[in-house]
Amino acid sequence: MRILVLNAGSSSLKFKLYKMPQKDILAYGLIEKISEELADIHLFFAKSNYKKQKYIKDHQKALKIVEALFLEFGILKSFEELDGVGHRVVHGGEAFSEPTIIDDEVIKVIHQMIALAPLHNPSNLLGIEAMRALNPKTPQVAIFDTAFHQSMPKSAYLYALPKEWYERYGVRRYGFHGTSHFFVSRQLAKLSNRDLKDINAISLHLGNGASACAIEGGCSIDTSMGFTPLEGLVMGSRSGDIDSELIFYLERSTKLTFKQIEWDLNHASGLKGICSDNDMRTIQERISRGDKEAKLAFDIFIRRVVKYIGGYAMLFKSLDAIIFTGGIGENSALVREHITKHLGLLGVVLDKELNKISSSLPRVIHASNSSIELWVIPTDEEDVIAKESFRLLKNLVKE
Ligand code: AMP
């Protein structure tokens, strides 16, 4: 089966073509700056790559270009050869706790979720609707970032707010990065040769967006992102947890409008707000030159992660593993070292040499006397989307 995985952003389209169930990647790429003056097209296939700049009006035209390139390079004759398309969709609300085959009703519900995810769901829908328009017969599957967290108990997902706000307006914690936390927890079970049901773990997805997740027997029981991806850890440019009263203070007492405050909390806060850089590599480089502001941003980031680990550890009867993933979690030995040095009370002991090894493979980094395993597991959300789409579609399609 040929499955195309799509991740549509407001002006971008990421794609990866899989042959399933072998999981062979036949081609992948990215189109950026859709509907701007010149879009950037990148395609990688069979150890070759193709780059071009061209005006692309919209997502439908972008998909047409991908289809034409697949034909030109002998990857597929047309999208009609696809057996399915899997889409990343950020918000599925309470309606979806599983990957779902897309039909008119599902599209309607994803539309309804736009109120909850105005930055993400409209872009995800662009990808779905563009593919439907081009290729209406090919089945499509939605994999929701929120779905994995639907297993959270009410005590984790309800805010201590008037209960009508939840009942009438859907105000609750949904959690995000679910596909990533799902993937690394399954990888951990596979790599350590244990039954998923027997593992309690804390997964740390540390990237430009960052979240922690407490996973009991393969199910999310708590996570740091909430009603939106703004809550929780300090991120590249998002504040994470704040006292919500400060928003009203700023609106009342300064010239900042609610709109500006919302923008600043999402785009001008986090690491960037403190030291003007949101990129951890740059921050580490500045720290190595003795830059105090960069070190302060780093320390605030680390402290927040440590507080979440401490809190989540207390939710379990026993804790087996802490997983590091995401661009920072996978690649920054310094971040892992600084987080784990606070975890002595839990009996965590880092192997400093193992921690320093840089690799794209999953690996352990704890010392033999550590009471909790420490794993670095590169995330692969597309892998989940391809596998879950295959699982749902294999009974529909004859190979
Ligand atoms: P992501 O959003 O998962 O792509 O992660 C992006 C973040 O990972 C950025 O802050 C990068 O600076 C950080 N990152 C990537 N590689 C490294 C590295 N080798 N050392 C430190 N941070 C890194």
CSV table of C-alpha atoms and ligand atoms in Angstrom, one decimal:
chain,number,residue,atom,x,y,z
A,1,MET,CA,0.0,0.0,0.0
A,2,ARG,CA,1.1,3.6,-0.8
A,3,ILE,CA,0.3,6.0,2.0
A,4,LEU,CA,1.0,9.8,1.8
A,5,VAL,CA,1.4,11.5,5.1
A,6,LEU,CA,0.6,15.2,5.1
A,7,ASN,CA,1.2,17.9,7.6
A,8,ALA,CA,-0.3,21.2,6.4
A,9,GLY,CA,0.6,24.5,8.0
A,10,SER,CA,-0.9,27.9,7.2
A,11,SER,CA,1.7,28.4,4.4
A,12,SER,CA,3.5,25.1,4.3
A,13,LEU,CA,3.0,21.5,3.4
A,14,LYS,CA,5.2,18.7,4.6
A,15,PHE,CA,4.8,15.3,2.9
A,16,LYS,CA,6.2,11.8,3.2
A,17,LEU,CA,5.3,8.9,0.9
A,18,TYR,CA,5.4,5.4,2.5
A,19,LYS,CA,5.2,1.9,1.2
A,20,MET,CA,3.3,0.0,3.8
A,21,PRO,CA,3.5,-2.3,5.7
A,22,GLN,CA,7.3,-2.3,5.0
A,23,LYS,CA,7.5,1.3,6.1
A,24,ASP,CA,9.8,2.1,3.1
A,25,ILE,CA,10.0,5.9,2.6
A,26,LEU,CA,9.7,6.4,-1.1
A,27,ALA,CA,10.0,10.2,-1.0
A,28,TYR,CA,9.5,13.2,1.3
A,29,GLY,CA,9.7,16.9,1.2
A,30,LEU,CA,8.4,20.3,2.1
A,31,ILE,CA,6.8,23.2,0.4
A,32,GLU,CA,7.1,26.5,2.3
A,33,LYS,CA,5.9,30.0,1.7
A,34,ILE,CA,2.7,28.9,-0.2
A,35,SER,CA,0.9,32.0,-1.5
A,36,GLU,CA,3.9,34.2,-0.9
A,37,GLU,CA,5.9,35.7,-3.8
A,38,LEU,CA,8.1,32.6,-4.2
A,39,ALA,CA,7.5,29.3,-2.5
A,40,ASP,CA,10.4,26.9,-1.7
A,41,ILE,CA,10.0,23.4,-2.9
A,42,HIS,CA,12.2,20.5,-1.6
A,43,LEU,CA,11.8,16.9,-2.5
A,44,PHE,CA,14.1,14.0,-1.4
A,45,PHE,CA,13.9,10.6,-3.0
A,46,ALA,CA,16.2,7.6,-3.6
A,47,LYS,CA,19.3,9.5,-2.3
A,48,SER,CA,18.6,12.4,-4.7
A,49,ASN,CA,17.1,15.8,-4.0
A,50,TYR,CA,15.3,18.5,-5.9
A,51,LYS,CA,14.9,22.2,-5.0
A,52,LYS,CA,13.1,24.9,-6.8
A,53,GLN,CA,11.4,28.3,-6.1
A,54,LYS,CA,8.1,29.1,-7.7
A,55,TYR,CA,4.9,31.0,-7.0
A,56,ILE,CA,2.3,28.7,-5.6
A,57,LYS,CA,-1.2,30.1,-5.1
A,58,ASP,CA,-2.6,27.7,-2.5
A,59,HIS,CA,-2.4,24.2,-0.9
A,60,GLN,CA,-4.3,22.6,-3.8
A,61,LYS,CA,-1.7,23.9,-6.3
A,62,ALA,CA,1.1,22.8,-3.9
A,63,LEU,CA,-0.3,19.2,-4.0
A,64,LYS,CA,-0.6,19.4,-7.8
A,65,ILE,CA,3.1,20.2,-7.9
A,66,VAL,CA,4.0,17.3,-5.5
A,67,GLU,CA,2.0,15.0,-7.8
A,68,ALA,CA,3.8,16.3,-10.9
A,69,LEU,CA,7.2,15.8,-9.3
A,70,PHE,CA,6.2,12.2,-8.3
A,71,LEU,CA,5.5,11.6,-11.9
A,72,GLU,CA,8.6,13.3,-13.2
A,73,PHE,CA,10.9,11.3,-11.0
A,74,GLY,CA,9.1,8.0,-11.4
A,75,ILE,CA,7.9,7.8,-7.8
A,76,LEU,CA,4.1,7.5,-8.6
A,77,LYS,CA,2.2,8.0,-11.9
A,78,SER,CA,-0.5,10.0,-10.1
A,79,PHE,CA,-2.2,10.4,-6.7
A,80,GLU,CA,-4.7,7.9,-8.0
A,81,GLU,CA,-2.1,5.2,-7.1
A,82,LEU,CA,-2.3,6.2,-3.5
A,83,ASP,CA,-4.2,3.8,-1.2
A,84,GLY,CA,-4.6,6.5,1.5
A,85,VAL,CA,-3.6,9.8,2.9
A,86,GLY,CA,-2.9,10.4,6.6
A,87,HIS,CA,-3.2,13.9,8.0
A,88,ARG,CA,-1.9,15.4,11.2
A,89,VAL,CA,-4.7,17.3,12.8
A,90,VAL,CA,-3.9,19.3,15.9
A,91,HIS,CA,-7.2,19.5,17.7
A,92,GLY,CA,-9.8,16.7,17.9
A,93,GLY,CA,-11.4,18.0,21.1
A,94,GLU,CA,-13.4,15.4,23.0
A,95,ALA,CA,-14.9,14.0,19.8
A,96,PHE,CA,-11.8,11.9,18.7
A,97,SER,CA,-9.8,9.6,20.9
A,98,GLU,CA,-8.6,7.5,18.0
A,99,PRO,CA,-7.3,8.0,14.4
A,100,THR,CA,-10.4,8.4,12.3
A,101,ILE,CA,-11.3,7.9,8.6
A,102,ILE,CA,-12.3,11.3,7.2
A,103,ASP,CA,-15.8,11.8,5.9
A,104,ASP,CA,-18.2,14.8,5.7
A,105,GLU,CA,-19.1,14.5,9.4
A,106,VAL,CA,-15.5,14.4,10.5
A,107,ILE,CA,-14.7,17.5,8.5
A,108,LYS,CA,-17.6,19.2,10.1
A,109,VAL,CA,-16.3,18.4,13.6
A,110,ILE,CA,-12.7,19.5,12.7
A,111,HIS,CA,-14.3,22.8,11.5
A,112,GLN,CA,-16.1,23.2,14.8
A,113,MET,CA,-12.8,22.7,16.6
A,114,ILE,CA,-11.4,25.9,14.9
A,115,ALA,CA,-12.7,27.9,17.8
A,116,LEU,CA,-10.4,25.9,20.1
A,117,ALA,CA,-7.4,25.8,17.7
A,118,PRO,CA,-7.6,28.9,15.5
A,119,LEU,CA,-3.9,28.7,14.7
A,120,HIS,CA,-3.7,25.1,13.6
A,121,ASN,CA,-7.0,23.4,12.6
A,122,PRO,CA,-7.7,25.8,9.6
A,123,SER,CA,-4.3,24.8,8.1
A,124,ASN,CA,-4.9,21.1,8.7
A,125,LEU,CA,-8.2,21.4,6.9
A,126,LEU,CA,-6.6,23.1,4.0
A,127,GLY,CA,-4.5,19.9,3.4
A,128,ILE,CA,-7.6,17.7,3.8
A,129,GLU,CA,-9.8,19.7,1.5
A,130,ALA,CA,-7.1,20.2,-1.1
A,131,MET,CA,-6.5,16.5,-1.3
A,132,ARG,CA,-10.3,15.7,-1.4
A,133,ALA,CA,-10.7,18.2,-4.3
A,134,LEU,CA,-7.9,16.6,-6.3
A,135,ASN,CA,-8.5,13.0,-5.5
A,136,PRO,CA,-12.0,12.5,-4.0
A,137,LYS,CA,-11.9,8.7,-4.1
A,138,THR,CA,-8.7,8.2,-2.0
A,139,PRO,CA,-9.6,7.5,1.6
A,140,GLN,CA,-8.1,9.9,4.1
A,141,VAL,CA,-7.4,9.5,7.8
A,142,ALA,CA,-7.0,12.1,10.5
A,143,ILE,CA,-4.6,11.6,13.4
A,144,PHE,CA,-5.2,14.1,16.2
A,145,ASP,CA,-2.5,15.5,18.5
A,146,THR,CA,-5.1,15.7,21.3
A,147,ALA,CA,-6.4,12.1,21.0
A,148,PHE,CA,-3.7,10.4,23.1
A,149,HIS,CA,-4.6,12.5,26.1
A,150,GLN,CA,-8.3,11.6,26.0
A,151,SER,CA,-7.4,8.9,28.6
A,152,MET,CA,-6.6,11.6,31.2
A,153,PRO,CA,-8.8,11.4,34.3
A,154,LYS,CA,-11.2,14.2,35.0
A,155,SER,CA,-9.0,15.3,37.9
A,156,ALA,CA,-6.2,16.0,35.4
A,157,TYR,CA,-8.2,17.6,32.6
A,158,LEU,CA,-10.6,19.8,34.5
A,159,TYR,CA,-9.4,23.3,35.6
A,160,ALA,CA,-10.7,24.5,38.9
A,161,LEU,CA,-13.0,26.9,37.2
A,162,PRO,CA,-16.8,27.3,37.2
A,163,LYS,CA,-18.1,24.0,35.9
A,164,GLU,CA,-20.4,25.7,33.4
A,165,TRP,CA,-17.2,26.9,31.5
A,166,TYR,CA,-16.4,23.3,30.8
A,167,GLU,CA,-20.0,22.2,30.1
A,168,ARG,CA,-21.0,25.1,27.9
A,169,TYR,CA,-17.7,26.3,26.4
A,170,GLY,CA,-15.5,23.2,26.4
A,171,VAL,CA,-12.9,24.9,28.6
A,172,ARG,CA,-10.7,22.0,29.9
A,173,ARG,CA,-7.2,20.7,29.4
A,174,TYR,CA,-6.8,18.8,26.1
A,175,GLY,CA,-3.0,18.3,25.8
A,176,PHE,CA,-1.0,18.3,22.6
A,177,HIS,CA,2.1,16.5,21.1
A,178,GLY,CA,0.0,13.3,21.7
A,179,THR,CA,1.4,11.6,18.6
A,180,SER,CA,4.9,12.1,19.8
A,181,HIS,CA,4.3,10.9,23.3
A,182,PHE,CA,2.4,7.9,21.9
A,183,PHE,CA,5.3,7.0,19.6
A,184,VAL,CA,8.1,7.3,22.2
A,185,SER,CA,6.2,5.3,24.8
A,186,ARG,CA,5.6,2.5,22.3
A,187,GLN,CA,9.3,2.6,21.2
A,188,LEU,CA,10.4,2.3,24.9
A,189,ALA,CA,8.3,-0.9,25.3
A,190,LYS,CA,9.7,-2.3,22.1
A,191,LEU,CA,13.3,-1.4,22.8
A,192,SER,CA,13.3,-2.6,26.4
A,193,ASN,CA,11.3,-5.7,25.6
A,194,ARG,CA,8.6,-5.1,28.1
A,195,ASP,CA,4.9,-5.1,27.9
A,196,LEU,CA,3.6,-1.5,27.5
A,197,LYS,CA,1.0,-2.2,30.2
A,198,ASP,CA,3.8,-2.7,32.8
A,199,ILE,CA,5.6,0.6,32.1
A,200,ASN,CA,5.2,3.9,33.9
A,201,ALA,CA,7.1,6.7,32.2
A,202,ILE,CA,7.5,10.5,32.0
A,203,SER,CA,7.9,11.6,28.4
A,204,LEU,CA,9.6,15.0,27.8
A,205,HIS,CA,9.0,16.4,24.3
A,206,LEU,CA,11.5,19.3,24.3
A,207,GLY,CA,11.6,21.2,21.1
A,208,ASN,CA,10.6,24.7,20.0
A,209,GLY,CA,7.2,23.6,21.5
A,210,ALA,CA,7.6,21.6,24.6
A,211,SER,CA,5.5,19.3,26.8
A,212,ALA,CA,5.8,16.7,29.5
A,213,CYS,CA,3.5,13.7,29.7
A,214,ALA,CA,2.9,11.2,32.5
A,215,ILE,CA,2.2,7.8,30.9
A,216,GLU,CA,0.8,4.9,32.9
A,217,GLY,CA,0.7,1.5,31.1
A,218,GLY,CA,0.8,3.2,27.7
A,219,CYS,CA,-2.0,5.8,28.5
A,220,SER,CA,-1.6,9.5,29.1
A,221,ILE,CA,-2.7,10.3,32.7
A,222,ASP,CA,-1.5,13.9,32.7
A,223,THR,CA,0.3,16.4,30.4
A,224,SER,CA,1.6,19.9,30.7
A,225,MET,CA,-0.1,21.5,27.7
A,226,GLY,CA,-3.7,22.4,28.4
A,227,PHE,CA,-6.6,24.1,26.7
A,228,THR,CA,-4.0,25.3,24.2
A,229,PRO,CA,-0.3,24.5,23.6
A,230,LEU,CA,0.5,27.7,25.6
A,231,GLU,CA,0.4,26.0,29.1
A,232,GLY,CA,3.1,24.1,30.9
A,233,LEU,CA,6.8,24.1,30.1
A,234,VAL,CA,8.8,27.2,29.0
A,235,MET,CA,9.1,26.9,25.2
A,236,GLY,CA,11.0,28.7,22.4
A,237,SER,CA,8.7,31.7,22.3
A,238,ARG,CA,5.7,30.5,24.4
A,239,SER,CA,5.5,31.4,28.1
A,240,GLY,CA,4.2,28.1,29.5
A,241,ASP,CA,2.5,28.5,32.9
A,242,ILE,CA,1.8,32.0,34.1
A,243,ASP,CA,-0.6,33.6,36.6
A,244,SER,CA,-3.6,34.5,34.3
A,245,GLU,CA,-4.3,37.6,36.4
A,246,LEU,CA,-1.2,39.3,34.8
A,247,ILE,CA,-3.1,39.5,31.5
A,248,PHE,CA,-5.8,41.6,33.1
A,249,TYR,CA,-3.3,43.7,34.9
A,250,LEU,CA,-1.4,44.4,31.6
A,251,GLU,CA,-4.6,45.3,29.7
A,252,ARG,CA,-5.8,47.5,32.6
A,253,SER,CA,-2.6,49.3,33.4
A,254,THR,CA,-0.6,49.5,30.1
A,255,LYS,CA,-1.3,50.3,26.5
A,256,LEU,CA,-1.1,46.6,25.6
A,257,THR,CA,-4.4,45.2,24.1
A,258,PHE,CA,-5.6,41.6,24.6
A,259,LYS,CA,-4.6,40.8,21.1
A,260,GLN,CA,-1.1,42.1,21.6
A,261,ILE,CA,-0.8,40.3,24.9
A,262,GLU,CA,-1.9,37.0,23.3
A,263,TRP,CA,0.6,37.5,20.5
A,264,ASP,CA,3.4,38.2,23.0
A,265,LEU,CA,2.6,35.2,25.2
A,266,ASN,CA,2.8,32.9,22.1
A,267,HIS,CA,5.5,34.5,20.1
A,268,ALA,CA,7.6,36.8,22.2
A,269,SER,CA,7.9,34.9,25.5
A,270,GLY,CA,9.6,31.7,26.6
A,271,LEU,CA,13.3,31.5,26.0
A,272,LYS,CA,13.0,34.3,23.4
A,273,GLY,CA,11.3,36.6,25.9
A,274,ILE,CA,14.1,36.3,28.4
A,275,CYS,CA,17.2,36.3,26.2
A,276,SER,CA,15.9,37.3,22.7
A,277,ASP,CA,16.9,33.9,21.3
A,278,ASN,CA,14.5,30.9,21.0
A,279,ASP,CA,17.0,28.5,19.5
A,280,MET,CA,18.6,26.2,22.2
A,281,ARG,CA,21.8,25.8,20.1
A,282,THR,CA,22.3,29.6,20.0
A,283,ILE,CA,21.6,29.8,23.7
A,284,GLN,CA,24.1,27.1,24.6
A,285,GLU,CA,26.7,28.8,22.4
A,286,ARG,CA,26.0,32.1,24.2
A,287,ILE,CA,26.3,30.4,27.6
A,288,SER,CA,29.7,29.0,26.6
A,289,ARG,CA,30.8,32.6,26.0
A,290,GLY,CA,29.7,33.5,29.5
A,291,ASP,CA,26.4,35.3,28.5
A,292,LYS,CA,24.4,35.7,31.7
A,293,GLU,CA,21.0,36.4,30.0
A,294,ALA,CA,21.2,33.2,28.0
A,295,LYS,CA,22.1,31.2,31.1
A,296,LEU,CA,19.1,32.7,33.0
A,297,ALA,CA,16.8,31.7,30.1
A,298,PHE,CA,18.3,28.2,30.2
A,299,ASP,CA,17.9,27.9,34.0
A,300,ILE,CA,14.3,29.0,33.9
A,301,PHE,CA,13.6,26.4,31.2
A,302,ILE,CA,15.4,23.6,33.2
A,303,ARG,CA,13.6,24.5,36.5
A,304,ARG,CA,10.2,24.3,34.9
A,305,VAL,CA,10.9,20.8,33.4
A,306,VAL,CA,12.3,19.6,36.8
A,307,LYS,CA,9.1,20.8,38.6
A,308,TYR,CA,6.9,18.9,36.1
A,309,ILE,CA,9.0,15.7,36.5
A,310,GLY,CA,8.8,16.0,40.3
A,311,GLY,CA,5.0,16.5,40.2
A,312,TYR,CA,4.4,13.7,37.7
A,313,ALA,CA,6.7,11.2,39.6
A,314,MET,CA,4.3,11.5,42.6
A,315,LEU,CA,1.3,10.4,40.4
A,316,PHE,CA,2.8,6.9,40.0
A,317,LYS,CA,3.2,3.9,42.4
A,318,SER,CA,6.6,3.4,40.7
A,319,LEU,CA,8.4,5.1,37.9
A,320,ASP,CA,10.4,3.1,35.3
A,321,ALA,CA,11.7,5.6,32.8
A,322,ILE,CA,12.1,9.2,31.7
A,323,ILE,CA,12.2,9.7,28.0
A,324,PHE,CA,13.8,12.7,26.2
A,325,THR,CA,12.6,13.5,22.7
A,326,GLY,CA,12.1,16.6,20.4
A,327,GLY,CA,15.0,18.6,18.9
A,328,ILE,CA,16.3,19.7,22.3
A,329,GLY,CA,15.6,16.4,24.2
A,330,GLU,CA,17.3,14.3,21.5
A,331,ASN,CA,20.3,16.5,20.8
A,332,SER,CA,21.2,18.6,23.8
A,333,ALA,CA,23.4,16.7,26.3
A,334,LEU,CA,23.7,19.9,28.3
A,335,VAL,CA,19.9,20.2,28.8
A,336,ARG,CA,19.7,16.5,29.8
A,337,GLU,CA,22.6,16.9,32.2
A,338,HIS,CA,21.1,19.9,33.9
A,339,ILE,CA,17.6,18.4,34.2
A,340,THR,CA,18.9,15.0,35.6
A,341,LYS,CA,21.2,16.6,38.1
A,342,HIS,CA,18.1,17.8,40.0
A,343,LEU,CA,16.6,14.3,40.2
A,344,GLY,CA,18.8,12.7,42.8
A,345,LEU,CA,15.9,12.5,45.2
A,346,LEU,CA,14.3,10.1,42.7
A,347,GLY,CA,17.4,8.0,42.6
A,348,VAL,CA,18.2,9.1,39.0
A,349,VAL,CA,21.9,8.7,38.0
A,350,LEU,CA,23.0,9.9,34.6
A,351,ASP,CA,25.9,8.3,32.8
A,352,LYS,CA,27.7,11.4,31.7
A,353,GLU,CA,29.7,9.7,29.0
A,354,LEU,CA,26.7,7.9,27.5
A,355,ASN,CA,24.8,11.3,27.6
A,356,LYS,CA,27.5,13.0,25.6
A,357,ILE,CA,27.3,10.5,22.7
A,358,SER,CA,25.5,12.2,19.8
A,359,SER,CA,23.4,9.8,17.7
A,360,SER,CA,20.2,9.7,15.8
A,361,LEU,CA,19.4,6.3,17.3
A,362,PRO,CA,17.4,5.5,20.5
A,363,ARG,CA,19.6,4.9,23.4
A,364,VAL,CA,19.9,4.7,27.2
A,365,ILE,CA,21.9,7.3,29.1
A,366,HIS,CA,21.5,6.2,32.8
A,367,ALA,CA,24.2,4.7,35.0
A,368,SER,CA,23.8,1.1,36.1
A,369,ASN,CA,22.9,2.2,39.6
A,370,SER,CA,20.1,4.6,38.5
A,371,SER,CA,16.7,3.6,40.0
A,372,ILE,CA,15.0,5.1,36.9
A,373,GLU,CA,16.0,4.5,33.3
A,374,LEU,CA,16.8,7.5,31.2
A,375,TRP,CA,16.1,7.1,27.4
A,376,VAL,CA,16.7,9.3,24.4
A,377,ILE,CA,14.2,8.3,21.8
A,378,PRO,CA,14.0,10.3,18.5
A,379,THR,CA,10.4,11.0,17.8
A,380,ASP,CA,8.7,10.1,14.5
A,381,GLU,CA,5.2,11.4,14.2
A,382,GLU,CA,4.9,10.6,10.5
A,383,ASP,CA,5.7,6.9,11.4
A,384,VAL,CA,2.6,6.9,13.7
A,385,ILE,CA,0.4,8.6,11.0
A,386,ALA,CA,1.5,6.1,8.3
A,387,LYS,CA,1.1,3.1,10.6
A,388,GLU,CA,-2.3,4.2,12.0
A,389,SER,CA,-3.6,5.1,8.5
A,390,PHE,CA,-2.4,1.7,7.3
A,391,ARG,CA,-4.1,-0.1,10.2
A,392,LEU,CA,-7.5,1.7,9.4
A,393,LEU,CA,-7.3,1.4,5.7
A,394,LYS,CA,-5.9,-2.1,5.1
A,395,ASN,CA,-9.3,-3.7,5.3
A,396,LEU,CA,-10.7,-1.2,2.9
A,397,VAL,CA,-8.2,-1.6,0.1
A,398,LYS,CA,-7.2,-4.7,-1.8
A,399,GLU,CA,-3.5,-4.8,-2.5
B,1,AMP,P1,12.0,20.9,17.3
B,1,AMP,O1,11.0,22.0,17.5
B,1,AMP,O2,11.7,19.6,17.8
B,1,AMP,O3,12.5,20.8,15.8
B,1,AMP,O4,13.3,21.4,18.1
B,1,AMP,C1,14.0,22.7,17.8
B,1,AMP,C2,14.9,23.0,19.0
B,1,AMP,O5,15.9,21.9,19.1
B,1,AMP,C3,15.6,24.3,18.8
B,1,AMP,O6,15.7,25.0,20.0
B,1,AMP,C4,17.0,23.8,18.4
B,1,AMP,O7,18.0,24.7,18.8
B,1,AMP,C5,17.1,22.6,19.3
B,1,AMP,N1,18.3,21.7,18.9
B,1,AMP,C6,18.4,21.1,17.7
B,1,AMP,N2,19.7,20.5,17.7
B,1,AMP,C7,20.3,20.8,18.9
B,1,AMP,C8,21.6,20.5,19.4
B,1,AMP,N3,22.4,19.8,18.8
B,1,AMP,N4,21.8,21.1,20.6
B,1,AMP,C9,20.9,21.8,21.3
B,1,AMP,N5,19.7,22.1,20.8
B,1,AMP,C10,19.4,21.6,19.6
